[in-house]
Amino acid sequence: MIYQIGSIVLVAFFALSSASRLVDERVNFYERILREVYGKDKLDVDGLVQLLQLTQGHPKYNHAAVEYIVDKWGGAKEISFEYLHKLVNLIYGDQISDDPFQPQELHLAYTNDPTSMKIMWVTMQGLEKPFVQYMSALSSKWEIAKTKVAATSTYTVPEKWWPVFNGVIYDVDMTDLSPDSHYKYRVGGFDNVNQTMRYSEEFAFKAAPVPSPDRTTRVFTGADHGTFELLGFETVLKMTKMLDELRPDFTFIAGDLSYAGLDSEVKALDISKDDEFELIWDLLGIQNQPVSARIPWMVGVGNHESFYNFTAFNARYKMPQTAALNTNQNFWYTFTYGNIQWVAISSEHDLSEGSPQNVFIRQALTDAQNNRANVPWIILTIHKPIYCSVEGSPSFASRVESLLLEFDVDLALTGHMHAYERIHPVNGGAVSVYPVKQKMDTLLKEVDVYYSKGKGPVHVMQGHAGGFQAERWTQPPPAWSAYRMADGVLPRNSSDNGLRKWFHEHGLGELDLSDETSFTELQLRDLPLVPSIDDLKSSYNYSHTFGFGYITALNATHLHYQAIPNVDMPSLRNHDELTLE
């Protein structure tokens, strides 16, 4: 939302943005590096690239993002550090409380029991006797609310010259819920320093349903998220806008959550590639709260969670565990929600035959397959791609594909490469089933429908939720690649939901910009994101291919997936969509 405001308006808003410690300490961290290592008194384009390389070490990502960011500075080639403080505070300032006793970073998590829901939160100084209070959404008197005492914890990581996490993490399950019922809640505790009770805002949530084949389940999905580096915050803003309209039951992020870890070293300031800036985790939690405090925020593990042996990741999130399946913290686990069996696994751990994770996957999928009559859909998530046609992408097909096919997983969600790609069901690199076009009452009119039972999953590589985009596609596209986009550009796709036909009807031909190193004004139009010829006169927008997924498991026989863009255009409802039947 903030990045969509013109630069002149941004400046006008500066007086309204309040400073926050989390943001200021991050910018101070940047400022010290640029002053002491690179001798810069202002932030220029080269300095911006150097900073972005700290968390995304490959230069291609940084150069791809620089023009977009500089444009939001008003086109200036350099800015003062004071301006940078104001700009980033404008994004987050009103969301962040510097009161150390104020509960923040609230996020729900499903417990795999429809009669309970986990809530976690953070304060920077500890509250005594912390609790959650919850009651029916129809009630109004907190005196009659149920109260549960929360457990407290913290974690430690190596301490250098930048701030580390010294706060307190709270964790408690709200129990005795009526499935599929609405509740309100608040968290709090006693502030012994100021001798007063502290409470969070009040939030509403819905308890999980009893599993049923025809109970519609809706899910927001994504991967490679982040904060203001680059567009993770915009993804959450769009999710927040669409919560009431789309009514998702939960969110799932398939790894690379915060980008708190550093990907480059600065020896002069004792910064290594193994270090992490902990307060970015807090910024992420605050950023996500408008969604995560209302619906469960479920997570998988990616390579950017690995810093300090995954310490922050496992301390700040608690996913449901099943002792009989030997689940392992947030790394691999499974849960049932409505008519979906969700299986989350790790690309960062051993997947070889007989490994603990391999044994878990086989047993979890066996159980899911045996329960199809009650829970018909099986969705599996792993951070790194199983198939992907981005240059340099890893492939986990040799490690997991046989299991996906054996148990006929319906949908596989991945990330890691900062782009979006849909892949047809595949067996050993060969397409096992192609979709058919069927008309639906949507913007694109025709939707790909897969009759894929017994053919294995449709794959969606959805690493476009906020991380820098600068990917190059292999050419020609593999037969299994149905739809792909990155860098603000939609290249020619073998399955384009009618967009190629629209090109031809308007004399535009077909464009494939994925191998270009520089773009002309003509090439960098918003093709084909908008249906109006007049709208094609607008300039290229790097942000247009960022977004998130939205799953609707309508009943036992129909599942729908949409790729929803961050860009706020009434005429653009989705980039890509498909249906499984």
Coordinates of C-alpha atoms in Angstrom, one line a residue:
M1 CA 0.0 0.0 0.0
I2 CA 2.7 2.5 1.0
Y3 CA 4.8 1.8 -2.1
Q4 CA 1.7 2.5 -4.3
I5 CA 1.5 6.1 -3.0
G6 CA 3.3 8.6 -5.2
S7 CA 6.6 10.0 -4.0
I8 CA 5.2 13.5 -3.5
V9 CA 2.5 12.1 -1.3
L10 CA 5.1 10.1 0.6
V11 CA 6.9 13.3 1.6
A12 CA 3.7 14.8 2.7
F13 CA 3.0 11.9 5.0
F14 CA 6.5 12.0 6.7
A15 CA 5.2 14.3 9.5
L16 CA 2.6 11.7 10.4
S17 CA 5.0 8.8 10.7
S18 CA 6.3 8.0 14.2
A19 CA 9.8 6.7 14.8
S20 CA 10.2 3.1 16.0
R21 CA 13.1 1.4 17.7
L22 CA 13.0 -1.7 15.5
V23 CA 13.2 0.4 12.3
D24 CA 15.7 2.9 13.6
E25 CA 18.1 0.2 14.7
R26 CA 17.9 -1.6 11.4
V27 CA 18.6 1.7 9.5
N28 CA 21.4 2.5 12.0
F29 CA 22.9 -0.9 11.2
Y30 CA 22.9 0.0 7.5
E31 CA 24.3 3.5 8.2
R32 CA 27.2 2.3 10.2
I33 CA 28.2 -0.2 7.4
L34 CA 28.0 2.4 4.7
R35 CA 29.9 5.1 6.7
E36 CA 32.7 2.9 8.2
V37 CA 33.2 0.4 5.4
Y38 CA 32.3 2.3 2.3
G39 CA 32.9 5.9 3.4
K40 CA 29.4 7.1 2.4
D41 CA 27.6 10.0 4.0
K42 CA 24.5 9.4 1.9
L43 CA 22.8 6.4 0.5
D44 CA 23.3 6.2 -3.2
V45 CA 22.4 3.5 -5.7
D46 CA 25.7 1.7 -5.3
G47 CA 25.3 1.8 -1.5
L48 CA 21.8 0.4 -1.8
V49 CA 23.1 -2.5 -3.9
Q50 CA 25.8 -3.2 -1.2
L51 CA 23.2 -3.2 1.5
L52 CA 20.7 -5.4 -0.3
Q53 CA 23.5 -7.9 -0.9
L54 CA 23.8 -8.4 2.9
T55 CA 20.6 -10.4 2.9
Q56 CA 20.3 -11.5 -0.7
G57 CA 23.9 -12.1 -1.8
H58 CA 23.4 -12.5 -5.5
P59 CA 23.9 -9.2 -7.3
K60 CA 21.1 -10.0 -9.8
Y61 CA 18.4 -9.6 -7.1
N62 CA 19.7 -6.3 -6.0
H63 CA 20.1 -4.6 -9.3
A64 CA 16.6 -5.8 -10.3
A65 CA 15.2 -4.1 -7.2
V66 CA 17.2 -0.8 -7.2
E67 CA 15.4 1.1 -9.9
Y68 CA 12.1 0.2 -8.3
I69 CA 13.2 1.4 -4.9
V70 CA 14.9 4.6 -6.3
D71 CA 11.7 5.4 -8.1
K72 CA 9.9 5.4 -4.7
W73 CA 12.5 7.9 -3.5
G74 CA 11.2 10.3 -6.0
G75 CA 13.8 9.4 -8.6
A76 CA 16.7 10.7 -6.6
K77 CA 20.0 9.0 -7.1
E78 CA 21.0 9.5 -3.5
I79 CA 19.2 10.2 -0.3
S80 CA 20.1 11.2 3.3
F81 CA 20.0 8.6 6.0
E82 CA 17.5 10.8 7.7
Y83 CA 15.2 10.4 4.7
L84 CA 15.7 6.6 4.8
H85 CA 14.7 6.6 8.5
K86 CA 11.5 8.4 7.6
L87 CA 10.7 6.3 4.6
V88 CA 10.9 3.0 6.4
N89 CA 9.2 4.4 9.4
L90 CA 6.3 5.5 7.2
I91 CA 5.8 1.8 6.3
Y92 CA 5.8 0.5 9.9
G93 CA 5.8 3.4 12.3
D94 CA 2.1 3.3 13.2
Q95 CA 2.1 -0.5 13.7
I96 CA 5.0 -0.7 16.2
S97 CA 4.8 0.1 19.9
D98 CA 8.1 0.9 21.7
D99 CA 6.3 0.3 25.0
P100 CA 8.3 -2.8 26.2
F101 CA 5.3 -4.3 28.0
Q102 CA 2.9 -4.0 25.1
P103 CA 1.9 -7.4 23.6
Q104 CA 2.8 -7.5 20.0
E105 CA 3.5 -10.1 17.2
L106 CA 0.3 -12.0 17.9
H107 CA -0.1 -15.1 15.7
L108 CA -2.5 -18.0 15.9
A109 CA -1.5 -21.6 15.0
Y110 CA -3.7 -24.6 14.5
T111 CA -3.1 -27.4 17.0
N112 CA -4.6 -30.3 14.8
D113 CA -7.5 -30.3 17.3
P114 CA -10.7 -28.4 16.3
T115 CA -11.4 -27.7 20.0
S116 CA -8.2 -25.7 20.5
M117 CA -6.1 -22.9 19.0
K118 CA -2.6 -21.8 19.9
I119 CA -1.8 -18.1 20.4
M120 CA 1.8 -16.8 20.7
W121 CA 3.0 -13.2 21.2
V122 CA 6.0 -11.2 22.3
T123 CA 6.8 -8.4 24.7
M124 CA 10.3 -6.8 25.0
Q125 CA 10.1 -6.9 28.9
G126 CA 8.4 -9.7 30.7
L127 CA 4.8 -9.6 32.0
E128 CA 3.9 -11.4 35.2
K129 CA 1.2 -14.1 35.2
P130 CA 0.7 -13.8 31.4
F131 CA -2.6 -15.1 30.0
V132 CA -5.1 -15.3 27.2
Q133 CA -8.8 -14.5 27.7
Y134 CA -11.3 -15.7 25.2
M135 CA -15.1 -16.0 24.8
S136 CA -17.8 -16.4 22.3
A137 CA -17.8 -13.6 19.7
L138 CA -21.4 -12.8 20.8
S139 CA -20.3 -12.1 24.4
S140 CA -19.2 -8.6 25.6
K141 CA -18.1 -9.1 29.2
W142 CA -14.5 -10.0 29.8
E143 CA -15.3 -10.9 33.4
I144 CA -16.9 -14.1 32.1
A145 CA -14.2 -15.0 29.6
K146 CA -12.1 -18.1 30.0
T147 CA -8.6 -17.5 31.1
K148 CA -5.6 -19.6 30.4
V149 CA -2.1 -19.0 31.8
A150 CA 0.7 -18.7 29.1
A151 CA 4.1 -20.3 29.2
T152 CA 7.1 -18.0 28.7
S153 CA 10.4 -18.6 26.9
T154 CA 13.2 -16.7 25.2
Y155 CA 16.2 -17.7 23.2
T156 CA 19.8 -16.6 22.9
V157 CA 22.1 -16.2 19.9
P158 CA 25.7 -15.0 19.5
E159 CA 25.9 -11.3 20.4
K160 CA 27.9 -8.8 18.4
W161 CA 27.6 -5.1 18.1
W162 CA 24.0 -4.9 16.8
P163 CA 20.9 -5.6 19.0
V164 CA 19.9 -9.2 19.8
F165 CA 16.5 -10.4 21.0
N166 CA 16.0 -9.9 24.7
G167 CA 12.3 -10.2 24.8
V168 CA 9.9 -12.8 26.1
I169 CA 7.8 -15.2 23.9
Y170 CA 4.4 -16.3 25.2
D171 CA 2.6 -19.5 24.2
V172 CA -0.8 -20.9 25.2
D173 CA -3.6 -23.0 23.8
M174 CA -7.2 -21.8 23.9
T175 CA -9.1 -25.0 24.7
D176 CA -12.6 -26.3 24.9
L177 CA -13.6 -24.5 21.8
S178 CA -16.7 -25.4 19.8
P179 CA -15.6 -26.4 16.3
D180 CA -16.3 -23.9 13.5
S181 CA -17.5 -21.3 16.0
H182 CA -16.5 -17.7 16.3
Y183 CA -14.5 -16.3 19.3
K184 CA -12.9 -13.1 20.5
Y185 CA -9.8 -12.9 22.6
R186 CA -7.1 -10.8 24.1
V187 CA -3.7 -11.5 25.7
G188 CA -2.0 -9.7 28.5
G189 CA -0.3 -9.8 31.9
F190 CA 0.8 -7.7 34.9
D191 CA 3.4 -5.0 34.3
N192 CA 5.2 -5.0 37.7
V193 CA 7.3 -1.9 36.8
N194 CA 4.2 0.3 36.3
Q195 CA 2.0 -1.7 38.6
T196 CA -0.8 -2.1 36.0
M197 CA -2.4 -4.7 33.8
R198 CA -1.5 -4.8 30.2
Y199 CA -3.7 -6.0 27.4
S200 CA -3.4 -6.5 23.7
E201 CA -6.1 -5.3 21.3
E202 CA -9.1 -7.6 21.0
F203 CA -9.1 -9.9 18.1
A204 CA -11.6 -12.4 16.6
F205 CA -11.0 -15.9 15.2
K206 CA -12.9 -18.9 14.1
A207 CA -12.2 -22.4 15.6
A208 CA -11.3 -25.1 13.2
P209 CA -14.0 -27.4 11.8
V210 CA -14.4 -31.1 12.4
P211 CA -12.9 -32.8 9.3
S212 CA -15.5 -33.3 6.6
P213 CA -15.3 -34.0 2.8
D214 CA -17.7 -31.2 1.9
R215 CA -16.6 -28.5 4.3
T216 CA -15.1 -25.8 2.1
T217 CA -11.6 -24.9 3.2
R218 CA -9.8 -21.7 2.1
V219 CA -6.1 -21.0 2.4
F220 CA -3.7 -18.1 1.7
T221 CA -0.3 -19.5 0.6
G222 CA 3.1 -18.1 -0.2
A223 CA 6.8 -18.5 0.1
D224 CA 9.9 -16.2 0.2
H225 CA 8.2 -13.5 2.1
G226 CA 10.2 -10.8 4.0
T227 CA 9.5 -7.4 5.3
F228 CA 10.4 -4.0 3.6
E229 CA 13.3 -5.7 1.8
L230 CA 11.5 -5.8 -0.6
L231 CA 7.7 -6.3 -0.8
G232 CA 6.7 -8.7 1.9
F233 CA 4.8 -6.0 3.7
E234 CA 2.7 -5.3 0.6
T235 CA 1.7 -8.9 0.4
V236 CA 0.3 -8.7 4.0
L237 CA -1.4 -5.5 3.2
K238 CA -3.2 -7.1 0.2
M239 CA -4.1 -10.2 2.4
T240 CA -5.5 -7.9 5.0
K241 CA -7.6 -6.0 2.5
M242 CA -9.0 -9.3 1.2
L243 CA -9.6 -11.1 4.5
D244 CA -13.3 -10.3 4.8
E245 CA -14.0 -10.9 1.1
L246 CA -12.1 -14.2 0.7
R247 CA -12.5 -15.6 4.3
P248 CA -9.4 -17.8 4.4
D249 CA -9.2 -20.4 7.2
F250 CA -5.5 -20.1 7.6
T251 CA -2.2 -18.9 5.9
F252 CA 0.7 -21.1 5.0
I253 CA 4.2 -19.7 4.2
A254 CA 6.5 -22.4 2.7
G255 CA 9.8 -21.1 4.0
D256 CA 12.1 -18.1 3.9
L257 CA 10.0 -16.0 6.2
S258 CA 11.9 -13.0 7.5
Y259 CA 15.3 -12.8 5.7
A260 CA 16.8 -11.8 9.0
G261 CA 19.9 -13.7 8.1
L262 CA 22.9 -12.2 6.4
D263 CA 24.2 -13.6 3.1
S264 CA 27.4 -11.6 2.8
E265 CA 30.3 -10.9 5.2
V266 CA 31.8 -7.5 6.2
K267 CA 35.0 -8.4 7.9
A268 CA 35.8 -4.9 9.0
L269 CA 32.7 -4.9 11.2
D270 CA 32.8 -8.6 12.2
I271 CA 29.8 -9.5 10.2
S272 CA 29.8 -13.1 8.8
K273 CA 27.5 -15.0 6.5
D274 CA 26.3 -17.0 9.5
D275 CA 24.9 -14.0 11.4
E276 CA 21.3 -12.9 11.8
F277 CA 19.7 -9.6 12.7
E278 CA 17.1 -10.8 15.2
L279 CA 14.9 -7.7 15.3
I280 CA 13.8 -8.4 11.7
W281 CA 11.9 -11.4 13.1
D282 CA 10.1 -8.9 15.4
L283 CA 9.4 -6.6 12.4
L284 CA 8.0 -9.6 10.5
G285 CA 5.7 -10.6 13.5
I286 CA 4.3 -7.0 13.8
Q287 CA 3.9 -6.7 10.0
N288 CA 1.9 -10.0 9.9
Q289 CA -0.3 -9.4 12.9
P290 CA -3.3 -7.9 11.1
V291 CA -3.7 -11.4 9.5
S292 CA -2.0 -13.7 11.8
A293 CA -3.9 -12.6 14.9
R294 CA -7.2 -13.5 13.1
I295 CA -6.4 -16.7 11.3
P296 CA -3.7 -19.3 12.0
W297 CA -0.3 -18.4 10.5
M298 CA 1.3 -21.8 9.6
V299 CA 4.9 -22.0 8.4
G300 CA 7.4 -24.3 6.8
V301 CA 11.1 -24.2 6.8
G302 CA 13.4 -22.7 4.2
N303 CA 17.1 -22.1 3.8
H304 CA 16.9 -18.6 5.3
E305 CA 15.6 -20.1 8.6
S306 CA 18.8 -22.0 9.2
F307 CA 20.8 -19.3 11.0
Y308 CA 22.1 -20.2 14.4
N309 CA 20.7 -23.8 13.9
F310 CA 17.1 -22.6 13.2
T311 CA 17.0 -21.1 16.7
A312 CA 14.7 -18.1 16.1
F313 CA 12.4 -20.0 13.7
N314 CA 11.7 -22.8 16.3
A315 CA 11.4 -20.4 19.2
R316 CA 8.9 -18.0 17.6
Y317 CA 6.6 -20.6 15.9
K318 CA 5.2 -23.8 17.2
M319 CA 3.5 -26.1 14.6
P320 CA 1.3 -29.1 15.6
Q321 CA 3.1 -32.3 16.5
T322 CA 2.0 -35.9 16.2
A323 CA 4.1 -38.2 18.4
A324 CA 3.1 -41.4 16.5
L325 CA 4.5 -39.9 13.3
N326 CA 7.7 -38.6 14.8
T327 CA 7.1 -35.1 13.6
N328 CA 10.0 -32.7 14.1
Q329 CA 9.2 -29.2 15.4
N330 CA 8.4 -26.9 12.5
F331 CA 10.5 -29.0 10.0
W332 CA 8.1 -31.8 9.2
Y333 CA 4.5 -32.2 10.4
T334 CA 1.0 -32.7 9.2
F335 CA -2.5 -31.5 10.2
T336 CA -6.1 -32.0 9.0
Y337 CA -8.2 -28.9 8.4
G338 CA -11.7 -29.3 6.9
N339 CA -11.3 -31.4 3.8
I340 CA -7.5 -30.9 3.4
Q341 CA -4.7 -33.1 4.8
W342 CA -1.7 -30.8 4.9
V343 CA 1.8 -32.3 4.9
A344 CA 4.8 -29.9 5.4
I345 CA 8.3 -31.2 4.9
S346 CA 11.8 -29.8 4.8
S347 CA 14.2 -29.4 1.9
E348 CA 16.9 -28.5 4.5
H349 CA 17.0 -32.0 6.0
D350 CA 17.8 -35.5 4.9
L351 CA 15.2 -37.0 2.6
S352 CA 17.0 -40.2 1.7
E353 CA 15.2 -43.6 1.9
G354 CA 14.9 -44.6 5.5
S355 CA 15.8 -41.2 7.0
P356 CA 13.5 -40.0 9.8
Q357 CA 11.9 -37.4 7.5
N358 CA 11.4 -40.0 4.7
V359 CA 9.7 -42.4 7.2
F360 CA 7.5 -39.6 8.4
I361 CA 6.4 -38.7 4.8
R362 CA 5.5 -42.2 3.9
Q363 CA 3.5 -42.8 7.1
A364 CA 1.7 -39.4 6.9
L365 CA 0.8 -40.0 3.3
T366 CA -0.3 -43.5 4.0
D367 CA -2.6 -42.2 6.7
A368 CA -3.9 -39.5 4.5
Q369 CA -4.6 -41.9 1.6
N370 CA -6.5 -44.2 3.9
N371 CA -8.6 -41.3 5.1
R372 CA -9.6 -40.0 1.6
A373 CA -13.3 -40.7 2.2
N374 CA -13.4 -38.1 5.0
V375 CA -10.5 -35.8 4.0
P376 CA -10.3 -36.0 0.2
W377 CA -7.5 -33.5 -0.6
I378 CA -3.8 -34.0 0.1
I379 CA -1.5 -31.0 -0.2
L380 CA 2.3 -31.2 0.3
T381 CA 4.7 -28.3 0.8
I382 CA 8.4 -28.1 0.6
H383 CA 10.5 -25.0 0.3
K384 CA 12.8 -25.8 -2.7
P385 CA 11.2 -26.7 -6.0
I386 CA 10.4 -30.2 -7.1
Y387 CA 10.2 -28.9 -10.7
C388 CA 11.1 -25.3 -11.8
S389 CA 12.4 -23.8 -15.1
V390 CA 14.2 -20.9 -13.6
E391 CA 17.9 -21.0 -14.5
G392 CA 19.9 -22.5 -11.7
S393 CA 16.9 -23.9 -9.8
P394 CA 17.4 -27.0 -7.7
S395 CA 15.1 -30.0 -8.3
F396 CA 13.9 -32.3 -5.5
A397 CA 12.0 -34.6 -7.9
S398 CA 14.5 -37.4 -7.4
R399 CA 13.9 -37.2 -3.6
V400 CA 10.2 -36.9 -3.3
E401 CA 8.4 -37.5 -6.6
S402 CA 8.0 -41.2 -6.2
L403 CA 6.1 -40.6 -2.9
L404 CA 3.9 -38.0 -4.5
L405 CA 2.9 -40.3 -7.2
E406 CA 2.5 -43.4 -5.0
F407 CA 0.0 -41.6 -2.8
D408 CA -1.5 -39.4 -5.5
V409 CA -0.8 -36.1 -3.8
D410 CA -3.2 -33.5 -5.3
L411 CA -1.2 -30.2 -5.1
A412 CA 2.5 -29.6 -4.3
L413 CA 3.5 -26.1 -3.2
T414 CA 7.1 -24.9 -3.2
G415 CA 9.2 -21.7 -3.4
H416 CA 12.9 -20.7 -3.2
M417 CA 13.2 -19.2 -6.7
H418 CA 11.8 -15.7 -6.6
A419 CA 9.2 -16.1 -9.4
Y420 CA 5.9 -17.9 -10.0
E421 CA 5.6 -21.1 -12.0
R422 CA 2.8 -23.6 -12.4
I423 CA 3.8 -27.1 -13.5
H424 CA 1.6 -29.8 -15.0
P425 CA 1.4 -33.2 -13.3
V426 CA 4.7 -34.9 -14.1
N427 CA 6.2 -38.4 -13.9
G428 CA 9.9 -38.7 -14.4
G429 CA 10.0 -35.4 -16.3
A430 CA 7.2 -36.3 -18.7
V431 CA 3.8 -34.6 -18.4
S432 CA 1.2 -37.2 -17.2
V433 CA -1.9 -35.0 -17.9
Y434 CA -2.6 -31.7 -19.5
P435 CA -5.5 -29.4 -18.5
V436 CA -8.5 -28.6 -20.5
K437 CA -9.9 -25.1 -20.9
Q438 CA -13.3 -24.5 -19.3
K439 CA -15.1 -21.2 -19.1
M440 CA -15.7 -19.6 -15.7
D441 CA -17.1 -16.3 -14.6
T442 CA -13.7 -14.7 -13.9
L443 CA -11.6 -12.0 -15.6
L444 CA -9.8 -14.5 -17.8
K445 CA -12.9 -16.3 -18.7
E446 CA -11.2 -19.6 -19.4
V447 CA -9.5 -21.6 -16.7
D448 CA -7.2 -24.7 -16.8
V449 CA -9.0 -27.7 -15.4
Y450 CA -7.0 -30.8 -14.5
Y451 CA -8.6 -34.2 -14.4
S452 CA -5.6 -35.5 -12.6
K453 CA -6.7 -38.2 -10.2
G454 CA -4.1 -40.9 -10.2
K455 CA -1.6 -38.8 -12.1
G456 CA 0.1 -37.0 -9.3
P457 CA 0.1 -33.3 -8.2
V458 CA -0.1 -30.1 -10.0
H459 CA 3.0 -28.1 -8.8
V460 CA 3.0 -24.4 -8.0
M461 CA 6.3 -22.8 -7.3
Q462 CA 5.2 -19.6 -5.6
G463 CA 8.4 -17.8 -4.5
H464 CA 6.9 -14.4 -5.3
A465 CA 5.5 -13.3 -1.9
G466 CA 8.0 -10.5 -1.4
G467 CA 11.7 -11.4 -2.0
F468 CA 13.6 -9.7 -4.7
Q469 CA 12.8 -10.9 -8.2
A470 CA 15.4 -11.2 -11.0
E471 CA 15.1 -14.6 -12.4
R472 CA 15.9 -15.9 -15.9
W473 CA 13.8 -18.6 -17.5
T474 CA 15.3 -21.5 -19.4
Q475 CA 14.5 -21.5 -23.1
P476 CA 12.5 -23.0 -24.6
P477 CA 10.1 -23.7 -21.8
P478 CA 9.9 -27.3 -20.8
A479 CA 6.8 -29.1 -21.8
W480 CA 5.8 -29.4 -18.1
S481 CA 5.9 -25.6 -17.5
A482 CA 2.3 -24.3 -17.7
Y483 CA 2.6 -20.7 -16.6
R484 CA 5.5 -18.6 -15.4
M485 CA 6.2 -14.9 -14.5
A486 CA 8.9 -12.8 -12.7
D487 CA 10.4 -9.4 -12.6
G488 CA 7.2 -7.6 -13.3
V489 CA 6.9 -9.4 -16.7
L490 CA 4.7 -12.1 -17.9
P491 CA 6.5 -13.9 -20.7
R492 CA 4.9 -16.2 -23.2
N493 CA 3.3 -19.2 -21.4
S494 CA 2.2 -22.5 -22.8
S495 CA -0.9 -22.2 -20.7
D496 CA -2.0 -18.6 -20.5
N497 CA -5.7 -18.8 -19.8
G498 CA -6.5 -17.0 -23.1
L499 CA -3.9 -14.2 -22.8
R500 CA -2.0 -15.2 -26.0
K501 CA -5.3 -15.0 -28.0
W502 CA -5.9 -11.6 -26.5
F503 CA -2.5 -10.5 -27.6
H504 CA -3.2 -11.6 -31.2
E505 CA -6.6 -10.0 -31.3
H506 CA -5.0 -6.7 -30.4
G507 CA -2.1 -7.0 -32.8
L508 CA 0.4 -7.3 -30.0
G509 CA 2.1 -10.6 -30.9
E510 CA 3.9 -12.6 -28.2
L511 CA 6.6 -11.3 -25.9
D512 CA 9.2 -13.3 -24.0
L513 CA 11.4 -10.9 -22.1
S514 CA 13.0 -13.4 -19.7
D515 CA 16.4 -13.3 -21.4
E516 CA 16.6 -9.5 -21.8
T517 CA 19.2 -7.6 -19.8
S518 CA 17.8 -4.2 -20.4
F519 CA 14.2 -3.2 -21.3
T520 CA 12.9 -0.6 -23.6
E521 CA 9.9 1.5 -22.7
L522 CA 7.8 -0.3 -25.3
Q523 CA 8.7 -3.7 -23.9
L524 CA 8.1 -2.8 -20.3
R525 CA 4.5 -2.1 -20.5
D526 CA 2.1 -3.8 -18.1
L527 CA 1.4 -6.6 -20.7
P528 CA -0.7 -8.6 -20.2
L529 CA -1.9 -7.7 -16.8
V530 CA -4.8 -5.4 -17.8
P531 CA -7.5 -5.9 -20.4
S532 CA -7.9 -2.3 -21.5
I533 CA -5.9 -1.0 -24.5
D534 CA -5.7 2.4 -22.8
D535 CA -4.1 0.8 -19.7
L536 CA -1.3 -0.6 -21.9
K537 CA 0.2 2.9 -22.1
S538 CA 1.2 2.7 -18.5
S539 CA 4.9 2.0 -17.7
Y540 CA 6.4 -1.2 -16.5
N541 CA 5.8 -2.0 -12.8
Y542 CA 8.3 -4.3 -11.1
S543 CA 5.8 -5.0 -8.3
H544 CA 3.2 -6.6 -10.6
T545 CA 4.4 -10.1 -10.4
F546 CA 4.5 -10.2 -6.6
G547 CA 1.6 -11.8 -4.7
F548 CA 0.3 -14.9 -3.0
G549 CA -1.9 -18.0 -3.6
Y550 CA -5.4 -18.6 -2.6
I551 CA -6.8 -22.2 -2.4
T552 CA -10.5 -23.0 -2.2
A553 CA -11.1 -26.7 -1.6
L554 CA -14.8 -26.3 -2.4
N555 CA -15.9 -29.9 -1.7
A556 CA -14.7 -33.5 -2.2
T557 CA -14.4 -33.1 -6.0
H558 CA -13.4 -29.5 -6.7
L559 CA -10.3 -27.6 -5.7
H560 CA -9.5 -24.1 -7.1
Y561 CA -6.2 -22.2 -6.9
Q562 CA -5.6 -18.6 -7.8
A563 CA -2.3 -16.5 -7.9
I564 CA -3.5 -13.1 -6.5
P565 CA -1.3 -10.1 -7.3
N566 CA -0.3 -7.5 -4.8
V567 CA -1.1 -4.7 -7.3
D568 CA -4.4 -3.1 -6.4
M569 CA -6.2 -2.9 -9.7
P570 CA -9.9 -3.6 -9.9
S571 CA -9.6 -5.1 -13.3
L572 CA -6.9 -7.6 -12.2
R573 CA -8.3 -10.3 -10.0
N574 CA -5.6 -12.9 -10.5
H575 CA -2.5 -13.7 -12.5
D576 CA -3.2 -17.5 -12.9
E577 CA -5.8 -19.9 -11.8
L578 CA -6.6 -23.6 -12.1
T579 CA -9.0 -26.1 -10.9
L580 CA -8.5 -29.8 -9.9
E581 CA -11.4 -32.2 -10.4

